[in-house]
CSV table of C-alpha atoms in Angstrom, one decimal:
chain,number,residue,atom,x,y,z
A,27,MET,CA,35.0,-40.2,13.6
A,28,SER,CA,37.1,-41.7,11.0
A,29,PRO,CA,37.1,-45.2,11.9
A,30,TYR,CA,41.0,-46.3,11.9
A,31,VAL,CA,40.9,-43.7,15.2
A,32,LEU,CA,37.7,-45.2,16.3
A,33,LEU,CA,39.1,-48.5,15.8
A,34,ILE,CA,43.1,-47.2,17.9
A,35,ILE,CA,40.0,-46.5,20.3
A,36,SER,CA,38.2,-49.4,20.8
A,37,MET,CA,41.2,-51.4,20.8
A,38,SER,CA,43.0,-49.8,23.9
A,39,LEU,CA,39.6,-49.0,25.8
A,40,PHE,CA,39.9,-53.3,25.5
A,41,LEU,CA,43.6,-53.3,26.4
A,42,GLY,CA,43.0,-51.6,29.3
A,43,THR,CA,40.3,-52.8,31.1
A,44,SER,CA,42.2,-56.5,30.1
A,45,LEU,CA,45.3,-55.6,31.4
A,46,THR,CA,43.6,-54.1,34.3
A,47,LEU,CA,41.5,-57.9,34.3
A,48,PHE,CA,44.8,-59.6,33.9
A,49,SER,CA,47.6,-58.5,36.0
A,50,ASN,CA,48.8,-59.7,39.4
A,51,HIS,CA,51.2,-56.4,39.5
A,52,TRP,CA,49.2,-53.6,40.4
A,53,LEU,CA,51.5,-51.4,38.6
A,54,MET,CA,49.9,-53.4,35.5
A,55,ALA,CA,46.9,-52.7,37.1
A,56,TRP,CA,47.3,-49.1,37.6
A,57,MET,CA,48.2,-48.8,33.0
A,58,GLY,CA,45.0,-50.4,32.9
A,59,LEU,CA,43.2,-47.9,34.2
A,60,GLU,CA,45.9,-45.2,32.4
A,61,ILE,CA,45.0,-46.6,29.1
A,62,ASN,CA,41.5,-46.5,29.6
A,63,THR,CA,40.9,-43.4,31.0
A,64,LEU,CA,42.9,-41.9,28.0
A,65,ALA,CA,41.1,-43.5,25.1
A,66,ILE,CA,38.1,-42.8,25.6
A,67,ILE,CA,38.6,-38.2,26.1
A,68,PRO,CA,38.2,-38.8,22.5
A,69,MET,CA,35.5,-40.3,22.0
A,70,MET,CA,33.9,-37.6,24.6
A,71,THR,CA,34.9,-35.0,22.7
A,72,TYR,CA,33.5,-36.1,19.5
A,73,PRO,CA,31.5,-33.9,18.8
A,74,ASN,CA,33.8,-31.1,19.3
A,75,HIS,CA,31.3,-28.6,21.5
A,76,PRO,CA,32.1,-26.6,24.4
A,77,ARG,CA,29.8,-28.4,26.8
A,78,SER,CA,32.1,-32.3,24.9
A,79,THR,CA,34.8,-30.6,26.1
A,80,GLU,CA,34.2,-29.3,29.7
A,81,ALA,CA,33.5,-33.1,30.5
A,82,ALA,CA,36.2,-34.5,29.5
A,83,ILE,CA,38.4,-31.9,31.5
A,84,LYS,CA,35.9,-32.8,34.6
A,85,TYR,CA,36.8,-36.3,33.8
A,86,PHE,CA,40.1,-36.5,33.5
A,87,LEU,CA,40.7,-34.0,36.2
A,88,THR,CA,38.7,-36.4,38.5
A,89,GLN,CA,40.7,-39.8,36.9
A,90,ALA,CA,44.3,-38.6,37.8
A,91,THR,CA,42.9,-37.5,41.2
A,92,ALA,CA,41.7,-41.2,41.5
A,93,SER,CA,44.9,-42.2,40.1
A,94,MET,CA,47.4,-40.6,41.8
A,95,MET,CA,46.2,-41.7,45.2
A,96,ILE,CA,45.4,-45.2,43.5
A,97,MET,CA,50.1,-45.0,42.9
A,98,PHE,CA,50.2,-43.5,46.0
A,99,ALA,CA,48.3,-46.8,47.9
A,100,ILE,CA,50.3,-48.9,45.4
A,101,ILE,CA,53.9,-47.2,46.9
A,102,HIS,CA,52.5,-47.4,50.6
A,103,ASN,CA,52.0,-51.1,50.7
A,104,ALA,CA,55.3,-51.9,48.4
A,105,TRP,CA,57.3,-49.8,51.2
A,106,MET,CA,55.5,-51.8,54.1
A,107,THR,CA,55.6,-54.9,52.9
A,108,ASN,CA,57.5,-55.3,49.8
A,109,GLU,CA,55.0,-56.8,48.1
A,110,TRP,CA,54.3,-55.8,45.1
A,111,THR,CA,50.5,-58.5,44.1
A,112,ILE,CA,47.3,-57.1,44.2
A,113,PHE,CA,45.8,-59.8,45.9
A,114,GLN,CA,48.3,-58.0,49.2
A,115,ILE,CA,47.1,-54.9,50.6
A,116,SER,CA,48.2,-55.4,54.6
A,117,ASN,CA,48.8,-51.8,55.6
A,118,GLN,CA,45.7,-50.4,56.6
A,119,THR,CA,46.5,-46.8,55.3
A,120,ALA,CA,47.3,-48.6,51.5
A,121,SER,CA,43.9,-50.0,52.2
A,122,ILE,CA,42.0,-46.9,52.9
A,123,LEU,CA,43.2,-44.5,50.5
A,124,MET,CA,42.6,-48.0,47.7
A,125,THR,CA,39.1,-48.0,49.3
A,126,LEU,CA,38.5,-44.3,48.4
A,127,ALA,CA,40.7,-44.5,45.0
A,128,LEU,CA,38.3,-46.6,43.6
A,129,ALA,CA,35.4,-45.1,44.8
A,130,MET,CA,36.0,-42.0,42.8
A,131,LYS,CA,37.1,-44.3,40.0
A,132,LEU,CA,33.3,-46.1,40.3
A,133,GLY,CA,31.4,-42.1,41.1
A,134,LEU,CA,30.4,-44.0,44.5
A,135,ALA,CA,29.1,-41.7,47.0
A,136,PRO,CA,30.5,-38.8,48.0
A,137,PHE,CA,32.7,-38.6,45.5
A,138,HIS,CA,29.4,-38.5,42.4
A,139,PHE,CA,29.6,-34.9,41.5
A,140,TRP,CA,31.2,-35.0,38.1
A,141,VAL,CA,29.4,-38.8,37.2
A,142,PRO,CA,25.7,-36.6,36.5
A,143,GLU,CA,27.6,-34.4,34.7
A,144,VAL,CA,29.6,-36.0,32.8
A,145,THR,CA,27.1,-37.9,31.5
A,146,GLN,CA,24.9,-35.2,30.8
A,147,GLY,CA,27.9,-33.2,28.3
A,148,ILE,CA,29.0,-35.8,26.2
A,149,PRO,CA,26.9,-38.0,23.5
A,150,LEU,CA,24.3,-40.8,23.9
A,151,SER,CA,27.1,-43.0,22.8
A,152,SER,CA,30.4,-42.2,24.8
A,153,GLY,CA,27.7,-41.7,27.9
A,154,MET,CA,27.2,-46.1,26.9
A,155,ILE,CA,30.9,-46.6,27.0
A,156,LEU,CA,31.7,-44.9,30.0
A,157,LEU,CA,28.2,-45.8,32.7
A,158,THR,CA,28.6,-49.9,31.3
A,159,TRP,CA,32.8,-50.6,29.6
A,160,GLN,CA,34.5,-47.6,32.1
A,161,LYS,CA,33.0,-49.5,35.5
A,162,ILE,CA,34.4,-52.8,34.8
A,163,ALA,CA,38.8,-52.7,35.5
A,164,PRO,CA,38.0,-50.7,38.7
A,165,THR,CA,35.0,-52.9,39.8
A,166,SER,CA,37.4,-56.5,39.1
A,167,LEU,CA,40.3,-54.4,41.4
A,168,LEU,CA,37.5,-54.0,43.9
A,169,TYR,CA,36.6,-57.5,43.6
A,170,GLN,CA,40.1,-58.7,44.0
A,171,ILE,CA,40.7,-57.1,46.7
A,172,SER,CA,38.1,-57.7,48.6
A,173,PRO,CA,39.2,-59.3,51.8
A,174,THR,CA,41.5,-56.9,53.0
A,175,LEU,CA,39.1,-53.9,52.2
A,176,ASN,CA,37.9,-51.7,54.9
A,177,MET,CA,33.8,-52.3,55.5
A,178,LYS,CA,33.1,-49.8,57.5
A,179,ILE,CA,34.6,-46.8,54.8
A,180,LEU,CA,32.0,-49.5,52.2
A,181,ILE,CA,29.4,-49.9,54.3
A,182,ILE,CA,29.6,-45.9,54.2
A,183,LEU,CA,30.3,-45.4,50.7
A,184,ALA,CA,27.7,-48.0,49.7
A,185,PHE,CA,24.6,-47.1,51.1
A,186,LEU,CA,25.2,-43.3,50.9
A,187,SER,CA,25.7,-44.1,47.2
A,188,THR,CA,22.1,-46.2,47.2
A,189,MET,CA,20.3,-43.1,49.0
A,190,LEU,CA,22.1,-40.1,47.0
A,191,GLY,CA,21.1,-41.7,43.7
A,192,GLY,CA,18.3,-42.3,44.8
A,193,TRP,CA,17.1,-38.7,45.7
A,194,GLY,CA,19.7,-37.1,42.8
A,195,GLY,CA,17.8,-38.7,39.9
A,196,LEU,CA,14.1,-37.2,41.3
A,197,ASN,CA,13.8,-34.3,40.2
A,198,GLN,CA,16.2,-34.7,36.9
A,199,THR,CA,14.1,-34.4,33.3
A,200,HIS,CA,17.3,-35.5,31.6
A,201,LEU,CA,17.3,-39.0,30.5
A,202,ARG,CA,21.2,-38.5,30.5
A,203,LYS,CA,21.4,-37.4,33.7
A,204,ILE,CA,19.0,-39.9,35.3
A,205,LEU,CA,21.3,-43.0,33.9
A,206,ALA,CA,23.6,-41.3,35.6
A,207,TYR,CA,21.9,-41.2,38.7
A,208,SER,CA,21.3,-44.4,38.9
A,209,SER,CA,24.6,-46.2,38.2
A,210,ILE,CA,25.5,-43.9,41.0
A,211,ALA,CA,22.9,-46.1,43.2
A,212,HIS,CA,23.9,-49.9,41.8
A,213,MET,CA,27.9,-49.3,42.6
A,214,GLY,CA,26.1,-48.8,45.4
A,215,TRP,CA,24.3,-52.2,45.4
A,216,MET,CA,27.4,-53.5,44.4
A,217,THR,CA,30.0,-52.3,47.4
A,218,ILE,CA,27.6,-53.1,50.3
A,219,ILE,CA,27.5,-56.6,48.9
A,220,VAL,CA,31.7,-57.5,47.9
A,221,LEU,CA,32.5,-58.5,50.9
A,222,ILE,CA,30.4,-60.6,52.0
A,223,ASN,CA,29.6,-62.4,48.7
A,224,PRO,CA,32.3,-60.4,46.3
A,225,SER,CA,31.0,-63.5,43.8
A,226,LEU,CA,27.0,-61.2,43.5
A,227,THR,CA,29.2,-58.0,42.8
A,228,LEU,CA,29.7,-59.5,39.5
A,229,LEU,CA,26.3,-61.0,38.3
A,230,ASN,CA,25.5,-57.7,39.4
A,231,LEU,CA,27.6,-55.2,37.4
A,232,LEU,CA,26.7,-58.6,34.7
A,233,ILE,CA,22.8,-57.7,34.6
A,234,TYR,CA,24.0,-53.8,34.9
A,235,ILE,CA,25.7,-54.0,32.1
A,236,ILE,CA,22.7,-55.4,30.0
A,237,ALA,CA,20.5,-53.7,31.5
A,238,THR,CA,22.0,-49.9,31.1
A,239,LEU,CA,23.3,-51.6,27.1
A,240,THR,CA,20.1,-51.6,26.3
A,241,LEU,CA,18.9,-48.2,27.5
A,242,PHE,CA,20.8,-46.4,25.9
A,243,LEU,CA,21.1,-48.3,23.0
A,244,MET,CA,16.9,-47.2,22.7
A,245,LEU,CA,17.9,-44.1,23.2
A,246,ASN,CA,20.9,-43.7,20.4
A,247,PHE,CA,18.4,-44.7,18.3
A,248,THR,CA,15.2,-42.5,18.8
A,249,SER,CA,18.2,-39.9,19.7
A,250,ILE,CA,15.4,-39.3,22.6
A,251,THR,CA,17.8,-37.1,25.3
A,252,LYS,CA,14.6,-35.6,27.8
A,253,ILE,CA,11.4,-37.4,28.5
A,254,LYS,CA,9.1,-35.0,27.4
A,255,SER,CA,10.5,-36.4,24.8
A,256,LEU,CA,9.1,-39.2,25.6
A,257,SER,CA,5.9,-38.6,25.6
A,258,ASN,CA,5.6,-38.9,21.1
A,259,LEU,CA,7.2,-42.3,20.7
A,260,TRP,CA,4.3,-44.8,21.3
A,261,ASN,CA,3.7,-42.6,18.5
A,262,LYS,CA,6.2,-43.3,15.9
A,263,SER,CA,7.0,-47.5,17.5
A,264,THR,CA,4.8,-48.6,20.2
A,265,PRO,CA,7.3,-51.7,20.0
A,266,MET,CA,10.5,-49.2,21.1
A,267,THR,CA,8.2,-48.1,24.3
A,268,MET,CA,6.9,-51.0,25.1
A,269,ALA,CA,11.5,-52.0,25.3
A,270,ILE,CA,12.1,-49.0,27.3
A,271,LEU,CA,9.5,-49.9,30.0
A,272,LEU,CA,10.7,-53.4,30.0
A,273,THR,CA,14.2,-52.4,30.6
A,274,LEU,CA,13.2,-49.2,32.9
A,275,LEU,CA,11.1,-51.7,35.1
A,276,SER,CA,14.3,-54.2,35.2
A,277,LEU,CA,16.8,-51.5,36.0
A,278,GLY,CA,14.2,-50.4,39.3
A,279,GLY,CA,14.7,-53.6,40.6
A,280,LEU,CA,10.6,-54.8,39.7
A,281,PRO,CA,9.9,-58.7,40.2
A,282,PRO,CA,9.1,-60.9,38.4
A,283,LEU,CA,12.3,-58.5,36.0
A,284,THR,CA,15.8,-59.2,35.9
A,285,GLY,CA,17.1,-56.4,37.9
A,286,PHE,CA,15.2,-58.2,40.7
A,287,MET,CA,17.5,-60.7,41.1
A,288,PRO,CA,20.3,-59.0,42.2
A,289,LYS,CA,18.7,-57.4,44.4
A,290,TRP,CA,16.8,-60.3,46.3
A,291,LEU,CA,20.2,-62.2,45.9
A,292,ILE,CA,21.7,-59.4,47.4
A,293,LEU,CA,19.4,-58.8,50.2
A,294,GLN,CA,19.1,-61.9,51.5
A,295,GLU,CA,22.8,-62.0,51.6
A,296,LEU,CA,22.8,-59.1,54.0
A,297,VAL,CA,19.6,-61.1,55.8
A,298,SER,CA,22.2,-64.2,56.4
A,299,ASN,CA,25.0,-62.5,57.5
A,300,ASN,CA,22.6,-60.6,60.3
A,301,ASN,CA,22.7,-56.7,58.4
A,302,ILE,CA,19.3,-56.3,58.9
A,303,ILE,CA,19.4,-52.8,60.0
A,304,MET,CA,21.6,-52.5,56.2
A,305,ALA,CA,19.3,-54.7,53.8
A,306,ILE,CA,16.0,-52.7,55.4
A,307,LEU,CA,17.4,-49.4,54.0
A,308,MET,CA,19.1,-50.8,51.3
A,309,ALA,CA,15.3,-52.1,50.3
A,310,MET,CA,13.4,-48.4,50.9
A,311,SER,CA,16.4,-46.8,48.6
A,312,ALA,CA,16.0,-48.9,46.0
A,313,LEU,CA,12.3,-47.2,45.7
A,314,LEU,CA,13.8,-44.9,45.0
A,315,ASN,CA,15.6,-45.4,42.0
A,316,LEU,CA,11.2,-47.3,41.1
A,317,PHE,CA,9.7,-43.9,42.0
A,318,PHE,CA,12.3,-41.5,39.3
A,319,TYR,CA,11.7,-44.3,36.9
A,320,MET,CA,8.4,-44.4,37.2
A,321,ARG,CA,8.1,-41.1,36.5
A,322,ILE,CA,9.1,-41.9,32.7
A,323,ILE,CA,7.8,-44.3,32.0
A,324,TYR,CA,4.5,-42.6,32.7
A,325,THR,CA,6.1,-40.1,30.7
A,326,SER,CA,6.8,-42.5,28.0
A,327,THR,CA,3.3,-44.9,28.1
A,328,LEU,CA,0.5,-43.1,29.8
A,329,THR,CA,0.6,-39.3,28.5
A,330,MET,CA,0.1,-38.2,25.1
A,331,PHE,CA,2.2,-35.5,23.9
A,332,PRO,CA,0.2,-31.9,23.8
A,333,THR,CA,-0.6,-31.0,20.1
A,334,THR,CA,-2.6,-33.4,17.6
A,335,ASN,CA,-0.7,-35.2,15.3
A,336,ASN,CA,-3.0,-37.1,12.8
A,337,SER,CA,0.1,-38.5,10.9
A,338,LYS,CA,1.6,-41.7,11.4
A,339,LEU,CA,3.8,-41.6,8.8
A,340,GLN,CA,7.9,-41.0,8.9
A,341,TRP,CA,9.3,-38.9,6.3
A,342,PRO,CA,10.6,-41.7,4.2
A,343,TYR,CA,14.6,-40.9,5.4
A,344,PRO,CA,17.0,-45.0,4.7
A,345,GLN,CA,17.5,-45.0,8.7
A,346,THR,CA,21.5,-46.0,8.7
A,347,LYS,CA,21.2,-46.5,13.1
A,348,THR,CA,21.1,-50.4,13.7
A,349,ILE,CA,18.1,-52.7,15.1
A,350,ASN,CA,19.5,-56.3,15.4
A,351,ILE,CA,21.4,-56.7,19.3
A,352,ILE,CA,18.4,-54.2,20.6
A,353,PRO,CA,15.6,-57.2,20.7
A,354,THR,CA,18.6,-59.5,22.4
A,355,LEU,CA,19.4,-57.5,25.0
A,356,THR,CA,15.2,-56.1,25.9
A,357,ILE,CA,15.2,-60.2,26.4
A,358,ILE,CA,17.6,-60.5,28.0
A,359,SER,CA,17.3,-57.7,30.6
A,360,SER,CA,13.9,-58.0,31.4
A,361,LEU,CA,13.1,-62.5,31.3
A,362,LEU,CA,16.4,-63.7,33.0
A,363,LEU,CA,14.3,-64.4,36.9
A,364,PRO,CA,13.1,-67.7,35.7
A,365,LEU,CA,16.6,-69.1,35.7
A,366,SER,CA,17.7,-67.6,39.5
A,367,PRO,CA,18.4,-71.8,40.5
A,368,MET,CA,21.8,-71.2,38.1
A,369,PHE,CA,22.7,-68.5,39.2
A,370,ILE,CA,22.9,-68.9,42.5
A,371,THR,CA,24.2,-72.2,42.2
A,372,LEU,CA,27.1,-70.7,40.4
A,373,VAL,CA,27.6,-67.7,43.4
């Protein structure tokens, strides 16, 4: 892709997210979501391939449907209340429509079917943007209008997302699909707490983005897209194998890694608000995610490649991909748990 085209697309992505984040008028926020959707489609279809074209069409149709529902909810709310500000959704029909539309944008169950298919059909770099940056704008809207949303619908969506995100990833062999189901489960964790403590939603989103970004960068650096390809990585780059292991365990929420912090705080908040049953169910659903992360870890660190490989020397091609940011992101996504008291005071 031309650097100028890439610059324009990157600026459009940044502009779309910024518009949604900083606007207090519904039309401006909607325009930001549309710019975001249209900007990432050229990145999805490069390099041109039938799978990437199919994924881009699926993504466009899903996001266009969600945008139509958002616009309908905005107009209905404005018609009933004469208010265009984001903080005012006092109409119940508009609130339900907005909840469902944002669930479709975020890929919450049962509107999650597009996420694994789209992520599988596009390159790793585009998948990284889709599962990290593209979640910011809809989550910010969810955060801002959380007091006016329907709690029962949100709890159902969140619980279904955590369970189906865990079940769906169990029998997958492609890493992009596994990360897509991981995204669905993490979105469920963010949604369950948005009505009780919205600040925890932002904390969870931040840690999720850092860990997923780290994992995608490492997979992109090693050009690995399947679990079976990981089994030979220890022979090429042992430090990279260890970094992938740490990041996967952190994404699974295993103590004493960073990913344990948001899950711990969310469960604590649910218990303190007398949602003990939901806290138990959410904790059990986290075990499903941890299981398919452990499958990847077992393949990458505890098994050997099935063919004899006596040489650890690689062909002397110059490495064009940079890894400067990967060590820093690995440390952040794995070793921030001791800073939990600071985050607790912030939230």
